[in-house]
mmCIF file of C-alpha atoms in Angstrom:
data_model
loop_
_atom_site.group_PDB
_atom_site.id
_atom_site.type_symbol
_atom_site.label_atom_id
_atom_site.label_comp_id
_atom_site.label_asym_id
_atom_site.label_seq_id
_atom_site.Cartn_x
_atom_site.Cartn_y
_atom_site.Cartn_z
ATOM 1 C CA MET L 1 15.785 9.271 -10.169
ATOM 2 C CA ASP L 2 18.075 10.328 -12.633
ATOM 3 C CA GLN L 3 21.791 9.103 -13.746
ATOM 4 C CA ASP L 4 24.102 6.093 -16.064
ATOM 5 C CA ALA L 5 23.659 3.307 -13.721
ATOM 6 C CA SER L 6 26.925 2.604 -15.216
ATOM 7 C CA ALA L 7 28.932 6.185 -14.518
ATOM 8 C CA TRP L 8 27.450 5.386 -10.431
ATOM 9 C CA LEU L 9 28.632 1.367 -10.582
ATOM 10 C CA SER L 10 32.062 2.264 -12.107
ATOM 11 C CA PRO L 11 33.467 6.113 -11.949
ATOM 12 C CA SER L 12 36.310 7.829 -13.808
ATOM 13 C CA PRO L 13 39.212 8.221 -10.922
ATOM 14 C CA GLY L 14 38.346 11.834 -11.549
ATOM 15 C CA ASP L 15 35.298 12.455 -11.541
ATOM 16 C CA PRO L 16 34.067 15.573 -9.266
ATOM 17 C CA ARG L 17 31.821 13.963 -7.488
ATOM 18 C CA LEU L 18 34.013 11.587 -5.713
ATOM 19 C CA ARG L 19 35.296 12.147 -1.694
ATOM 20 C CA PRO L 20 38.658 10.781 -1.289
ATOM 21 C CA GLY L 21 39.262 7.606 -0.369
ATOM 22 C CA GLN L 22 35.635 7.157 -1.948
ATOM 23 C CA THR L 23 34.908 4.357 -5.455
ATOM 24 C CA ARG L 24 31.125 5.671 -5.549
ATOM 25 C CA PRO L 25 29.204 8.651 -5.148
ATOM 26 C CA VAL L 26 27.623 9.220 -2.383
ATOM 27 C CA PRO L 27 23.575 9.758 -3.380
ATOM 28 C CA GLN L 28 21.453 12.449 -3.322
ATOM 29 C CA LEU L 29 18.205 13.361 -2.826
ATOM 30 C CA GLU L 30 16.433 16.614 -3.476
ATOM 31 C CA ILE L 31 12.948 17.045 -2.000
ATOM 32 C CA THR L 32 10.632 19.046 -4.727
ATOM 33 C CA GLU L 33 7.234 18.664 -3.610
ATOM 34 C CA VAL L 34 5.516 18.629 -0.404
ATOM 35 C CA LYS L 35 1.571 18.180 0.005
ATOM 36 C CA GLU L 36 -0.531 16.698 3.528
ATOM 37 C CA ASP L 37 -0.668 13.669 1.890
ATOM 38 C CA SER L 38 2.243 13.310 -0.612
ATOM 39 C CA ILE L 39 6.335 14.081 -1.193
ATOM 40 C CA ARG L 40 8.482 14.573 -4.427
ATOM 41 C CA PHE L 41 11.951 14.318 -4.576
ATOM 42 C CA THR L 42 14.943 14.064 -7.087
ATOM 43 C CA LEU L 43 16.918 11.247 -6.497
ATOM 44 C CA SER L 44 20.475 10.860 -8.142
ATOM 45 C CA ASP L 45 24.393 9.793 -8.096
ATOM 46 C CA CYS L 46 22.840 5.591 -7.565
ATOM 47 C CA ASP L 47 21.923 2.611 -8.925
ATOM 48 C CA VAL L 48 18.474 1.427 -9.561
ATOM 49 C CA SER L 49 18.836 -0.438 -6.879
ATOM 50 C CA ILE L 50 19.129 2.328 -4.494
ATOM 51 C CA ALA L 51 15.811 3.967 -5.454
ATOM 52 C CA ASN L 52 13.854 0.170 -5.642
ATOM 53 C CA THR L 53 15.812 0.210 -1.637
ATOM 54 C CA LEU L 54 14.239 3.433 -0.908
ATOM 55 C CA ARG L 55 11.136 2.043 -1.908
ATOM 56 C CA ARG L 56 10.603 -0.715 -0.054
ATOM 57 C CA VAL L 57 11.517 0.403 2.297
ATOM 58 C CA MET L 58 8.757 3.144 2.992
ATOM 59 C CA ILE L 59 5.842 0.673 1.750
ATOM 60 C CA ALA L 60 6.665 -2.118 4.376
ATOM 61 C CA GLU L 61 9.453 -1.059 6.997
ATOM 62 C CA VAL L 62 9.149 2.333 8.329
ATOM 63 C CA PRO L 63 6.746 1.711 11.680
ATOM 64 C CA THR L 64 3.386 3.246 12.154
ATOM 65 C CA LEU L 65 0.389 3.119 14.048
ATOM 66 C CA ALA L 66 -3.451 0.625 12.848
ATOM 67 C CA ILE L 67 -5.658 -1.192 14.517
ATOM 68 C CA ASP L 68 -4.815 -4.466 15.767
ATOM 69 C CA ILE L 69 -7.508 -6.115 17.666
ATOM 70 C CA VAL L 70 -11.394 -5.628 18.186
ATOM 71 C CA GLU L 71 -13.410 -5.786 20.978
ATOM 72 C CA PHE L 72 -16.916 -6.530 19.850
ATOM 73 C CA GLU L 73 -19.810 -6.306 23.031
ATOM 74 C CA ASP L 74 -22.906 -5.747 20.596
ATOM 75 C CA ASN L 75 -22.790 -6.002 17.081
ATOM 76 C CA ASN L 76 -25.995 -7.334 15.545
ATOM 77 C CA SER L 77 -25.699 -5.788 11.597
ATOM 78 C CA GLY L 78 -25.176 -7.464 8.589
ATOM 79 C CA ILE L 79 -21.720 -7.911 8.971
ATOM 80 C CA MET L 80 -19.819 -10.162 10.935
ATOM 81 C CA ASP L 81 -17.539 -9.256 13.781
ATOM 82 C CA GLU L 82 -14.671 -10.578 11.464
ATOM 83 C CA PHE L 83 -14.846 -8.554 8.509
ATOM 84 C CA LEU L 84 -15.362 -5.175 11.007
ATOM 85 C CA ALA L 85 -12.157 -6.455 12.384
ATOM 86 C CA HIS L 86 -10.504 -6.207 9.077
ATOM 87 C CA ARG L 87 -12.021 -2.999 7.861
ATOM 88 C CA LEU L 88 -11.057 -1.244 11.140
ATOM 89 C CA GLY L 89 -7.044 -2.258 10.884
ATOM 90 C CA LEU L 90 -7.411 -0.276 7.401
ATOM 91 C CA VAL L 91 -8.691 2.970 8.095
ATOM 92 C CA PRO L 92 -5.480 5.100 8.561
ATOM 93 C CA LEU L 93 -4.726 6.886 11.948
ATOM 94 C CA ARG L 94 -2.888 10.512 11.992
ATOM 95 C CA PHE L 95 -0.421 11.353 14.230
ATOM 96 C CA ASP L 96 2.562 13.258 14.764
ATOM 97 C CA GLY L 97 5.900 12.367 14.670
ATOM 98 C CA ASP L 98 7.293 11.975 18.259
ATOM 99 C CA LEU L 99 4.894 9.688 18.742
ATOM 100 C CA ALA L 100 5.907 7.137 16.553
ATOM 101 C CA ARG L 101 9.043 7.413 17.995
ATOM 102 C CA GLU L 102 7.957 7.548 21.915
ATOM 103 C CA MET L 103 6.136 3.924 21.559
ATOM 104 C CA ALA L 104 7.081 0.667 21.609
ATOM 105 C CA PHE L 105 6.359 -2.151 19.242
ATOM 106 C CA PRO L 106 4.048 -4.281 21.600
ATOM 107 C CA HIS L 107 6.655 -7.783 21.828
ATOM 108 C CA GLU L 108 9.216 -4.587 23.617
ATOM 109 C CA CYS L 109 7.239 -3.331 25.916
ATOM 110 C CA ASP L 110 7.823 -4.560 29.273
ATOM 111 C CA CYS L 111 4.004 -3.725 30.168
ATOM 112 C CA ASP L 112 3.124 -7.644 30.109
ATOM 113 C CA ASP L 113 -0.298 -7.328 28.239
ATOM 114 C CA GLU L 114 -1.722 -4.665 30.235
ATOM 115 C CA ASP L 115 -4.924 -3.072 28.736
ATOM 116 C CA GLU L 116 -4.471 0.723 29.775
ATOM 117 C CA CYS L 117 -0.224 0.657 28.540
ATOM 118 C CA ASP L 118 0.453 3.728 27.307
ATOM 119 C CA ARG L 119 4.168 3.191 26.506
ATOM 120 C CA CYS L 120 2.669 0.136 23.719
ATOM 121 C CA THR L 121 -1.467 0.759 23.445
ATOM 122 C CA VAL L 122 -3.789 3.302 22.100
ATOM 123 C CA TRP L 123 -7.463 2.872 22.533
ATOM 124 C CA LEU L 124 -10.176 4.268 20.307
ATOM 125 C CA ASP L 125 -14.542 3.211 21.270
ATOM 126 C CA LEU L 126 -17.258 2.739 18.192
ATOM 127 C CA ASN L 127 -21.255 3.068 20.106
ATOM 128 C CA VAL L 128 -23.151 3.523 17.503
ATOM 129 C CA ASP L 129 -27.266 2.514 17.369
ATOM 130 C CA TYR L 130 -29.770 2.914 13.631
ATOM 131 C CA GLU L 131 -31.574 6.367 15.893
ATOM 132 C CA SER L 132 -28.356 8.063 16.722
ATOM 133 C CA LEU L 133 -26.895 8.563 13.761
ATOM 134 C CA GLN L 134 -31.147 8.685 12.060
ATOM 135 C CA ALA L 135 -31.746 11.635 14.307
ATOM 136 C CA PRO L 136 -29.949 14.602 12.313
ATOM 137 C CA ARG L 137 -30.999 12.472 8.888
ATOM 138 C CA ASP L 138 -34.423 14.476 6.686
ATOM 139 C CA GLU L 139 -37.669 12.730 8.154
ATOM 140 C CA ASP L 140 -38.268 10.951 4.954
ATOM 141 C CA LEU L 141 -34.790 8.949 4.805
ATOM 142 C CA ARG L 142 -36.217 7.047 8.165
ATOM 143 C CA GLY L 143 -36.432 3.177 7.128
ATOM 144 C CA THR L 144 -33.051 3.794 4.593
ATOM 145 C CA SER L 145 -29.868 2.200 5.303
ATOM 146 C CA VAL L 146 -27.418 4.898 7.467
ATOM 147 C CA ALA L 147 -23.698 4.865 7.092
ATOM 148 C CA VAL L 148 -21.042 4.470 10.315
ATOM 149 C CA THR L 149 -18.458 6.208 9.754
ATOM 150 C CA SER L 150 -14.597 6.704 10.298
ATOM 151 C CA ARG L 151 -15.743 10.815 12.555
ATOM 152 C CA GLN L 152 -17.967 8.231 14.583
ATOM 153 C CA LEU L 153 -14.257 6.277 16.386
ATOM 154 C CA ILE L 154 -13.845 8.729 18.761
ATOM 155 C CA SER L 155 -9.537 7.890 20.050
ATOM 156 C CA ARG L 156 -8.666 8.674 23.566
ATOM 157 C CA ASN L 157 -4.954 10.033 23.005
ATOM 158 C CA GLU L 158 -6.085 13.357 21.578
ATOM 159 C CA ARG L 159 -2.915 13.079 19.786
ATOM 160 C CA VAL L 160 -3.893 9.964 17.400
ATOM 161 C CA GLN L 161 -6.901 10.322 15.218
ATOM 162 C CA PRO L 162 -8.781 8.440 12.782
ATOM 163 C CA ALA L 163 -7.787 10.377 9.168
ATOM 164 C CA HIS L 164 -11.156 10.919 7.050
ATOM 165 C CA PHE L 165 -9.872 11.676 3.989
ATOM 166 C CA ALA L 166 -6.467 11.917 1.840
ATOM 167 C CA SER L 167 -5.933 16.118 2.261
ATOM 168 C CA ALA L 168 -7.732 19.359 3.451
ATOM 169 C CA GLU L 169 -7.641 19.569 0.392
ATOM 170 C CA GLU L 170 -10.054 16.475 -0.584
ATOM 171 C CA GLU L 171 -12.422 17.680 2.799
ATOM 172 C CA ASP L 172 -13.402 20.563 1.762
ATOM 173 C CA ALA L 173 -14.454 19.298 -1.651
ATOM 174 C CA PHE L 174 -16.144 16.424 -0.690
ATOM 175 C CA GLY L 175 -16.723 16.738 2.790
ATOM 176 C CA GLN L 176 -20.618 18.111 3.144
ATOM 177 C CA ASP L 177 -21.819 14.990 1.656
ATOM 178 C CA ASP L 178 -19.028 12.569 2.646
ATOM 179 C CA GLN L 179 -18.666 11.815 6.150
ATOM 180 C CA GLY L 180 -15.779 10.059 6.129
ATOM 181 C CA ILE L 181 -14.394 6.232 5.620
ATOM 182 C CA THR L 182 -17.625 4.654 6.240
ATOM 183 C CA ILE L 183 -17.006 0.933 7.782
ATOM 184 C CA ALA L 184 -20.499 -0.824 7.906
ATOM 185 C CA ARG L 185 -24.018 0.097 7.433
ATOM 186 C CA LEU L 186 -27.404 0.646 10.434
ATOM 187 C CA GLN L 187 -30.665 -0.331 9.347
ATOM 188 C CA VAL L 188 -33.558 -0.416 11.406
ATOM 189 C CA GLY L 189 -32.974 -1.597 14.933
ATOM 190 C CA GLN L 190 -29.092 -2.812 14.407
ATOM 191 C CA ARG L 191 -25.817 -0.757 16.637
ATOM 192 C CA LEU L 192 -23.088 -1.417 17.389
ATOM 193 C CA ARG L 193 -20.160 -1.218 20.487
ATOM 194 C CA LEU L 194 -16.558 -2.031 20.144
ATOM 195 C CA ARG L 195 -13.651 -0.727 21.064
ATOM 196 C CA ALA L 196 -10.524 -1.217 18.905
ATOM 197 C CA LYS L 197 -6.521 -1.520 20.319
ATOM 198 C CA ALA L 198 -4.092 0.560 18.410
ATOM 199 C CA THR L 199 -0.878 -0.749 18.014
ATOM 200 C CA LYS L 200 2.746 0.377 16.713
ATOM 201 C CA GLY L 201 4.302 -1.885 13.620
ATOM 202 C CA ILE L 202 5.550 -1.985 9.819
ATOM 203 C CA ALA L 203 3.426 -3.273 6.877
ATOM 204 C CA LYS L 204 6.400 -6.735 6.419
ATOM 205 C CA GLU L 205 4.095 -8.102 9.602
ATOM 206 C CA HIS L 206 0.822 -6.830 7.366
ATOM 207 C CA ALA L 207 -0.286 -4.394 5.132
ATOM 208 C CA LYS L 208 -2.129 -2.240 7.332
ATOM 209 C CA TRP L 209 0.931 -0.491 8.970
ATOM 210 C CA SER L 210 2.136 0.545 5.634
ATOM 211 C CA PRO L 211 2.053 4.189 6.420
ATOM 212 C CA VAL L 212 1.785 5.281 1.989
ATOM 213 C CA CYS L 213 -0.888 4.052 -0.908
ATOM 214 C CA THR L 214 2.016 2.899 -2.968
ATOM 215 C CA ALA L 215 5.609 4.250 -3.585
ATOM 216 C CA THR L 216 7.180 4.494 -7.522
ATOM 217 C CA TYR L 217 9.747 6.331 -9.138
ATOM 218 C CA LYS L 218 10.529 6.614 -12.401
ATOM 219 C CA TYR L 219 13.758 7.992 -15.044
ATOM 220 C CA GLU L 220 14.081 11.693 -15.536
ATOM 221 C CA PRO L 221 16.303 12.371 -19.063
ATOM 222 C CA ILE L 222 19.999 14.345 -18.681
ATOM 223 C CA VAL L 223 19.211 16.144 -22.179
ATOM 224 C CA GLU L 224 22.385 18.106 -22.678
ATOM 225 C CA ILE L 225 22.478 19.807 -25.673
ATOM 226 C CA ASN L 226 25.398 20.187 -28.241
ATOM 227 C CA PRO L 227 25.639 24.104 -28.286
ATOM 228 C CA ASP L 228 27.970 23.511 -31.312
ATOM 229 C CA VAL L 229 24.865 21.493 -33.066
ATOM 230 C CA ALA L 230 22.582 23.569 -31.825
ATOM 231 C CA ASN L 231 24.063 26.891 -32.929
ATOM 232 C CA ALA L 232 24.545 25.252 -36.831
ATOM 233 C CA LEU L 233 20.183 24.586 -37.067
ATOM 234 C CA ASP L 234 17.938 27.922 -38.076
ATOM 235 C CA GLU L 235 14.617 28.769 -36.142
ATOM 236 C CA ASP L 236 12.285 25.526 -37.833
ATOM 237 C CA GLN L 237 14.477 23.517 -37.331
ATOM 238 C CA ILE L 238 15.233 24.311 -33.807
ATOM 239 C CA ASP L 239 11.140 24.703 -33.359
ATOM 240 C CA ASP L 240 10.600 20.757 -34.911
ATOM 241 C CA ILE L 241 13.182 19.157 -32.560
ATOM 242 C CA ILE L 242 11.878 20.905 -29.384
ATOM 243 C CA GLU L 243 7.920 19.181 -30.407
ATOM 244 C CA SER L 244 9.380 15.816 -31.128
ATOM 245 C CA CYS L 245 10.364 15.769 -27.510
ATOM 246 C CA PRO L 246 8.042 14.244 -25.360
ATOM 247 C CA THR L 247 5.968 17.277 -22.548
ATOM 248 C CA GLU L 248 9.244 18.982 -20.575
ATOM 249 C CA VAL L 249 11.338 16.545 -21.629
ATOM 250 C CA THR L 250 13.480 19.629 -23.477
ATOM 251 C CA PRO L 251 15.075 21.794 -21.779
ATOM 252 C CA ASP L 252 13.990 25.321 -23.889
ATOM 253 C CA ALA L 253 16.021 27.746 -21.944
ATOM 254 C CA ASN L 254 19.584 25.606 -23.014
ATOM 255 C CA VAL L 255 18.075 25.335 -27.191
ATOM 256 C CA PRO L 256 18.391 28.960 -28.805
ATOM 257 C CA THR L 257 15.299 29.910 -29.762
ATOM 258 C CA GLN L 258 16.279 31.365 -33.309
ATOM 259 C CA LYS L 259 19.819 31.210 -35.325
ATOM 260 C CA PRO L 260 22.722 33.755 -33.737
ATOM 261 C CA GLU L 261 24.373 35.715 -35.321
ATOM 262 C CA PRO L 262 27.837 35.168 -37.385
#
């Protein structure tokens, strides 16, 4: 974020950022970086209150999907049903943006809580036991606990899938040894069978519906060099000024690299 708050709250009448009839500039947003698991942008021509409002909306008011209800058929693992249901609710679900707009909030759907309503519900199944998970492992590992991960959580809707890693890059780096998000560990003779109901919601209701791990902002300084002062400095003085500034604060392009000829 970059902008002097006082300049936004009380701009001068001739401020070029003002449109006819406006008393304050329109906030500007420029996306500077987009990755699979993050986005970075610059917000300008606004007060810090606008930035904080946007941050809070991203955290708590953007609809997403999360597991809300878990029905257990069999669980003799070392973790109680309530704990497992809580952990399943925090497993991120990936889906395309259109689906979030197409689906209805449960309280707005006219299905009367029908289990198989595609408009407000996505079902996922988990059906594993120790023997099936131990089979592909080395025989030397028999008797040791085996992990149940998000990869064993099967969605009935191909447009909704558990997110095992934050990004493809992370999966390439750790996917050989890491099978995703650990839900539980099973010992010999233990099994886990359940179905989980994912619904649309927002993080104001529960944090499991938050679409982001975190959303933060910081001020970006606007550094302006006085050319008359800069031209009066010799090369050593210019280097001292550059070296005294924090990383990437001083725009080198605006600072003469040597004293110009008179």
